[in-house]
Short mmCIF file of C-alpha atoms in Angstrom, two decimals:
data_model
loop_
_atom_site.label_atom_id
_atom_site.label_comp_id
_atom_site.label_asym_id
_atom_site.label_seq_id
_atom_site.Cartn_x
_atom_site.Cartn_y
_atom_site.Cartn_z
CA UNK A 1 40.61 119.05 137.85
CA UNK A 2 41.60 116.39 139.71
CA UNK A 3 41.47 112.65 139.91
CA UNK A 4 38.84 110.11 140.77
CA UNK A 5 39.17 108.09 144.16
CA UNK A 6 42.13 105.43 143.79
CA UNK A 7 40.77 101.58 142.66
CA UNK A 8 41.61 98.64 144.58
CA UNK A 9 45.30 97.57 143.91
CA UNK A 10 45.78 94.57 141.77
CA UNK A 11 47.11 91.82 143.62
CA UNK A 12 48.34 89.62 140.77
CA UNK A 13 50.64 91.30 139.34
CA UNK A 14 53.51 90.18 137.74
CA UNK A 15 55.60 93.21 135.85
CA UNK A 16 55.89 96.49 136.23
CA UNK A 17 56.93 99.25 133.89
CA UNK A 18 57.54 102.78 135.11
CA UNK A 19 58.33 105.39 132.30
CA UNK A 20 59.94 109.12 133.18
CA UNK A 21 60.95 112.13 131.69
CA UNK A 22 64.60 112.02 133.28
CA UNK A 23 66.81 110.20 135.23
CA UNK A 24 66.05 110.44 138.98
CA UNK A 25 62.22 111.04 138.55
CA UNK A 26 61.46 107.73 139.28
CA UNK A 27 63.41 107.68 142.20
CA UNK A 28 62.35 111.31 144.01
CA UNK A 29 58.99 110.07 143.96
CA UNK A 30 58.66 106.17 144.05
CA UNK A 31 62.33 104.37 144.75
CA UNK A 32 61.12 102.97 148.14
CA UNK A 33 57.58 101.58 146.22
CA UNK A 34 59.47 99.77 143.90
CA UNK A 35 61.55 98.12 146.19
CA UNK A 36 58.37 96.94 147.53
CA UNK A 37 57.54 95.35 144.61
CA UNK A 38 60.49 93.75 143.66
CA UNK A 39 60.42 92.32 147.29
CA UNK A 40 56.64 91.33 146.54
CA UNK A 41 58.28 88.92 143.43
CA UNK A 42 57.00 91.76 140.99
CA UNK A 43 58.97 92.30 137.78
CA UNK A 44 59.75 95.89 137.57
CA UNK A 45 61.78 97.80 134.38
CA UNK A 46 62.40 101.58 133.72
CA UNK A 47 61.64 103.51 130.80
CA UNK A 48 63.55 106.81 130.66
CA UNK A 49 62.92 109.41 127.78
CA UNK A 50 65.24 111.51 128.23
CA UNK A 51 68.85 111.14 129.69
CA UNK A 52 68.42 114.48 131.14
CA UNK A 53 71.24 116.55 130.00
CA UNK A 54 69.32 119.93 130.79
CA UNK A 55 69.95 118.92 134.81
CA UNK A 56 73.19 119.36 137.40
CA UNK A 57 73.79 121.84 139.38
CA UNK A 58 77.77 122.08 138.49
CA UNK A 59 80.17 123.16 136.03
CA UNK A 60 80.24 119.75 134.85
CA UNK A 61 80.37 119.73 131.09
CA UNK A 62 77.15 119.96 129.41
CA UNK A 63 78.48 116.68 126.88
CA UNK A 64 79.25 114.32 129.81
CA UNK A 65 76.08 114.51 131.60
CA UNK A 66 73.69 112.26 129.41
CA UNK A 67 76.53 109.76 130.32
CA UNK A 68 76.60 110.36 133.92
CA UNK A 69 72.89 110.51 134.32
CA UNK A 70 72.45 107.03 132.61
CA UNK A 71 75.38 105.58 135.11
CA UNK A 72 73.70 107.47 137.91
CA UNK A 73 69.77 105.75 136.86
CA UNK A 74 71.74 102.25 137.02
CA UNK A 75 72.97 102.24 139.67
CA UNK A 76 70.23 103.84 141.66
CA UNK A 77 67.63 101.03 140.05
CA UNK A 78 70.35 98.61 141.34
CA UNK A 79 69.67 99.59 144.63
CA UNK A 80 65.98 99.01 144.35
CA UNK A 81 66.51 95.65 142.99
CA UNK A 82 65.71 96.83 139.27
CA UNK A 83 67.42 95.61 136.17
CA UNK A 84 66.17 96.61 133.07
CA UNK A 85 66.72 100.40 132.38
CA UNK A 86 65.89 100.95 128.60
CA UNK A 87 66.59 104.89 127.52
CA UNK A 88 64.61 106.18 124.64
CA UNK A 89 66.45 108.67 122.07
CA UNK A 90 65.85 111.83 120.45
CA UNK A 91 64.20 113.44 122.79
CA UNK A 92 65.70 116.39 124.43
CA UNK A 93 65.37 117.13 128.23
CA UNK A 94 63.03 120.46 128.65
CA UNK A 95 61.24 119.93 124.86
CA UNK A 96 59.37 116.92 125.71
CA UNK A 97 55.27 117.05 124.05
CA UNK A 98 52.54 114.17 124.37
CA UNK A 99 53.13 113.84 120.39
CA UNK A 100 52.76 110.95 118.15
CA UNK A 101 56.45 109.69 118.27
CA UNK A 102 56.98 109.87 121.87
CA UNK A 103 53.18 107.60 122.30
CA UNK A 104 54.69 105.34 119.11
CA UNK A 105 57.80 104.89 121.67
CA UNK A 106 55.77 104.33 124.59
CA UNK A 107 53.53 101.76 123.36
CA UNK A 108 56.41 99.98 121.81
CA UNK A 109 57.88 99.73 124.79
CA UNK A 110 54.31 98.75 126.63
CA UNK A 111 54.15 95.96 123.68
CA UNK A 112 57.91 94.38 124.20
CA UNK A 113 57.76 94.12 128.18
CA UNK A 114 53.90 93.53 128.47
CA UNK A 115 53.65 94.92 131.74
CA UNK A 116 50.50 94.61 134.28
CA UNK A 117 50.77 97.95 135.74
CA UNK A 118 52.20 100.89 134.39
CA UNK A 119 53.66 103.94 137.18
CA UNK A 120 54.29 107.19 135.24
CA UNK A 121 53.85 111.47 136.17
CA UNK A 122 50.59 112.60 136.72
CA UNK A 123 49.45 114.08 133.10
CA UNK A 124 47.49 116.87 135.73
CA UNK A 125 49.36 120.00 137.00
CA UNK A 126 49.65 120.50 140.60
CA UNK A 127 48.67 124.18 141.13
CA UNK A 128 49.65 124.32 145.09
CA UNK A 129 53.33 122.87 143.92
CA UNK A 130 54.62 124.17 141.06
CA UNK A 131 58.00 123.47 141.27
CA UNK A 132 58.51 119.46 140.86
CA UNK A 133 55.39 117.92 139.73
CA UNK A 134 54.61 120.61 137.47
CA UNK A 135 57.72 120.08 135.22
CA UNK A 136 56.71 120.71 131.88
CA UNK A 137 58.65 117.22 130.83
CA UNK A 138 56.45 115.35 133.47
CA UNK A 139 53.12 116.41 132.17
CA UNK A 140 53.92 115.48 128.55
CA UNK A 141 55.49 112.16 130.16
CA UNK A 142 52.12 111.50 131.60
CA UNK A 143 50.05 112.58 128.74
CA UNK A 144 51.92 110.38 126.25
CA UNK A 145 52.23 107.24 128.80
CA UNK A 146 48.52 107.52 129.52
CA UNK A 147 47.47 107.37 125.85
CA UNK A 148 49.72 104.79 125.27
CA UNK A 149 48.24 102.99 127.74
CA UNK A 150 44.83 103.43 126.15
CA UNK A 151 44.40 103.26 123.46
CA UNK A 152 47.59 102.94 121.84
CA UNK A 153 49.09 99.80 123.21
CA UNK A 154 46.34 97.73 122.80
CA UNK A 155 45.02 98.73 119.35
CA UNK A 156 46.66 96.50 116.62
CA UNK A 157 45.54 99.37 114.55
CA UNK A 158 47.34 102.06 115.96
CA UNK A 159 51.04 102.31 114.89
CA UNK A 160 50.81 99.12 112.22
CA UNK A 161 54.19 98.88 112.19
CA UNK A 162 54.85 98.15 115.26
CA UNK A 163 53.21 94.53 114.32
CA UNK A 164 55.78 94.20 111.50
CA UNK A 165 58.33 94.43 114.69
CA UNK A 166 56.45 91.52 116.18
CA UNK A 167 54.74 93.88 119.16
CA UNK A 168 51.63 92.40 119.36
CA UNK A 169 48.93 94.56 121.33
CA UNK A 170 48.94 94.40 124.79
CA UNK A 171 46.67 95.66 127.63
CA UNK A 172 47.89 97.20 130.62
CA UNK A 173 45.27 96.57 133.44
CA UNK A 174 46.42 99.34 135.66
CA UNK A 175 47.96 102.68 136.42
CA UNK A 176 49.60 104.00 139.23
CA UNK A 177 50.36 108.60 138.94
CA UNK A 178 52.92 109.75 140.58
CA UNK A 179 52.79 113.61 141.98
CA UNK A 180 49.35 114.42 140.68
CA UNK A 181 46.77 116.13 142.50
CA UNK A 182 45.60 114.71 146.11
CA UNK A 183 46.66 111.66 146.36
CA UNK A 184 45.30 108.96 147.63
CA UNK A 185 46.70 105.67 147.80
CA UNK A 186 49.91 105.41 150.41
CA UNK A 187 52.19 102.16 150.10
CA UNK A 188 54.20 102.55 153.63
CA UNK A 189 57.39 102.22 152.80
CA UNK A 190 58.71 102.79 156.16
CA UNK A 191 60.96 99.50 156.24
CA UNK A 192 62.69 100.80 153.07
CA UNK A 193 63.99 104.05 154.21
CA UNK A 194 67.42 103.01 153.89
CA UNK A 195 66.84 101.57 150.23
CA UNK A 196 65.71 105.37 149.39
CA UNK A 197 68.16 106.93 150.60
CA UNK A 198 71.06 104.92 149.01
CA UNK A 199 68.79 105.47 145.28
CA UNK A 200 68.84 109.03 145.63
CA UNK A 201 72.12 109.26 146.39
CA UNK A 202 73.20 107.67 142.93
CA UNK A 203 71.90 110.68 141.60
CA UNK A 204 74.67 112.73 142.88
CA UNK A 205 74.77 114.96 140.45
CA UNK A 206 71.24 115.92 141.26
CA UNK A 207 71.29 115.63 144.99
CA UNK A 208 74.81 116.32 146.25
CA UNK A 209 73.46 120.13 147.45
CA UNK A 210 71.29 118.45 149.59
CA UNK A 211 70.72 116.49 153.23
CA UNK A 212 69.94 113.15 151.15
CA UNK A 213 68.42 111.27 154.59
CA UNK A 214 67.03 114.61 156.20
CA UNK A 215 64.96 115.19 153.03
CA UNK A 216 63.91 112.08 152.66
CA UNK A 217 62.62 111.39 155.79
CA UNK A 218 60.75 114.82 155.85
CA UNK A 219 59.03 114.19 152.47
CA UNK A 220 58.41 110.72 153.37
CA UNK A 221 56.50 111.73 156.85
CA UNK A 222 54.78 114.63 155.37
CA UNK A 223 52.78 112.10 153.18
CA UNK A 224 52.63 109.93 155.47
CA UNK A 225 50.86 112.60 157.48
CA UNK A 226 48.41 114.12 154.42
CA UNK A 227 47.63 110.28 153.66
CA UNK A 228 46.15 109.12 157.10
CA UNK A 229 48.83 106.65 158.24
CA UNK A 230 50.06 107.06 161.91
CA UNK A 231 52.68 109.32 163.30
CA UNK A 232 55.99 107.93 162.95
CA UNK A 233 55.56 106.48 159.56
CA UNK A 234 56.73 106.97 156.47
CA UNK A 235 54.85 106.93 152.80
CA UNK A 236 55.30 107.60 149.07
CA UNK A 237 51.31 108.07 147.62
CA UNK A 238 49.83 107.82 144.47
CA UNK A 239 46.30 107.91 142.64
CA UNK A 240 45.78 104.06 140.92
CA UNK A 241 43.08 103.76 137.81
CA UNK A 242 42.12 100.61 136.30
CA UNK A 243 42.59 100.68 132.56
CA UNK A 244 41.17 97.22 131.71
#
């Protein structure tokens, strides 16, 4: 399963919301996107589920990191040009399902920042690339996002209570996946190599084993290269729906 073809990208958009299983997801995949779209004027916020205390690569203590991990996130959607970072809790890094409560959260969130487009995980495994995309955590993240997206978040009759919280229903008009299945929408971010390299590296915890601006710059051409755009440029891709 795969995909259809990308839509045409809305150009009138005015906030952003990208929601993640765990801190650093959003910036592996899309840090040098966003920065396009703050530059663009675009309002852009984070929604993390989990604080992603089931990562490291140390013998730091296993109680610190959901602490470190948040700090890390901040200050890597700092360097993006992002502001809002909203954590949900009770949810547990590696347990994550598209249930109920995690789509109640979702669409709550959906309701309170009313964004125009919504990036997430691809809700579709990647069979050629296990490792990464197919994190059990990003499916589910993708499952619950896209549901909240439709119908969820724009039914008034779909978690009632929400209204008695004054979240009014709210339609999100697109969706951008990240690390799904062929795709096919690059945003050159060539001009904000720099910008991705200095979010990943927040995450040091995550990415101190490796060559932070070696591995960017190969992941970044390799797309660049499967998506069409000339040699010497770099891309982050994506497959966009329109959900309204």
């Amino acid at each position: 399963m795969s995909f259809p073809a990308s839509a045409p990208v809305l150009t009138d958009v005015r906030r952003a919301l990208a929601v993640f299983a765990h801190p650093d997801d959003v910036d592996f995949g899309c840090a040098a996107t966003i920065a396009t779209w703050v530059d663009e004027g675009i309002e852009v916020a984070y929604l993390l589920v989990t604080y992603g205390e089931a990562g490291g690569f140390d013998d730091t203590p296993r109680d610190a990191i959901p602490r470190l991990r948040e700090a890390e996130q901040r200050a890597a959607a700092a360097a993006v040009g992002v502001e809002r970072v909203d954590f949900l809790t009770g949810y547990a890094d590696g347990t994550l399902t598209p249930g109920l409560g995690l789509r109640r959260d979702i669409t709550a969130a959906i309701r309170r920042f009313r964004p125009d487009r919504v990036l997430t995980t691809s809700p579709l495994r990647r069979w050629e690339q296990l490792v990464g995309p197919g994190h059990p955590d990003h499916l589910a993240v993708g499952e619950a996002t896209t549901c909240a997206v439709y119908p969820d978040s724009r039914n008034r009759y779909a978690f009632p209570e929400l209204l008695d919280e004054g979240l009014e229903p709210w339609v999100v008009r697109e969706i951008w996946y990240s690390a799904g299945p062929a795709p096919d929408h690059a945003v050159d971010v060539t001009d904000r190599l720099a910008t991705k390299i200095a979010a990943m590296r927040a995450h040091h915890s995550q990415t101190a084993h490796l060559d932070v601006p070696a591995w960017v710059r190969e992941q970044l051409s390799r797309t660049a290269r499967e998506t069409g755009l000339p040699d010497g440029r770099l891309a982050e891709a994506y497959t966009v729906l329109r959900t309204g």
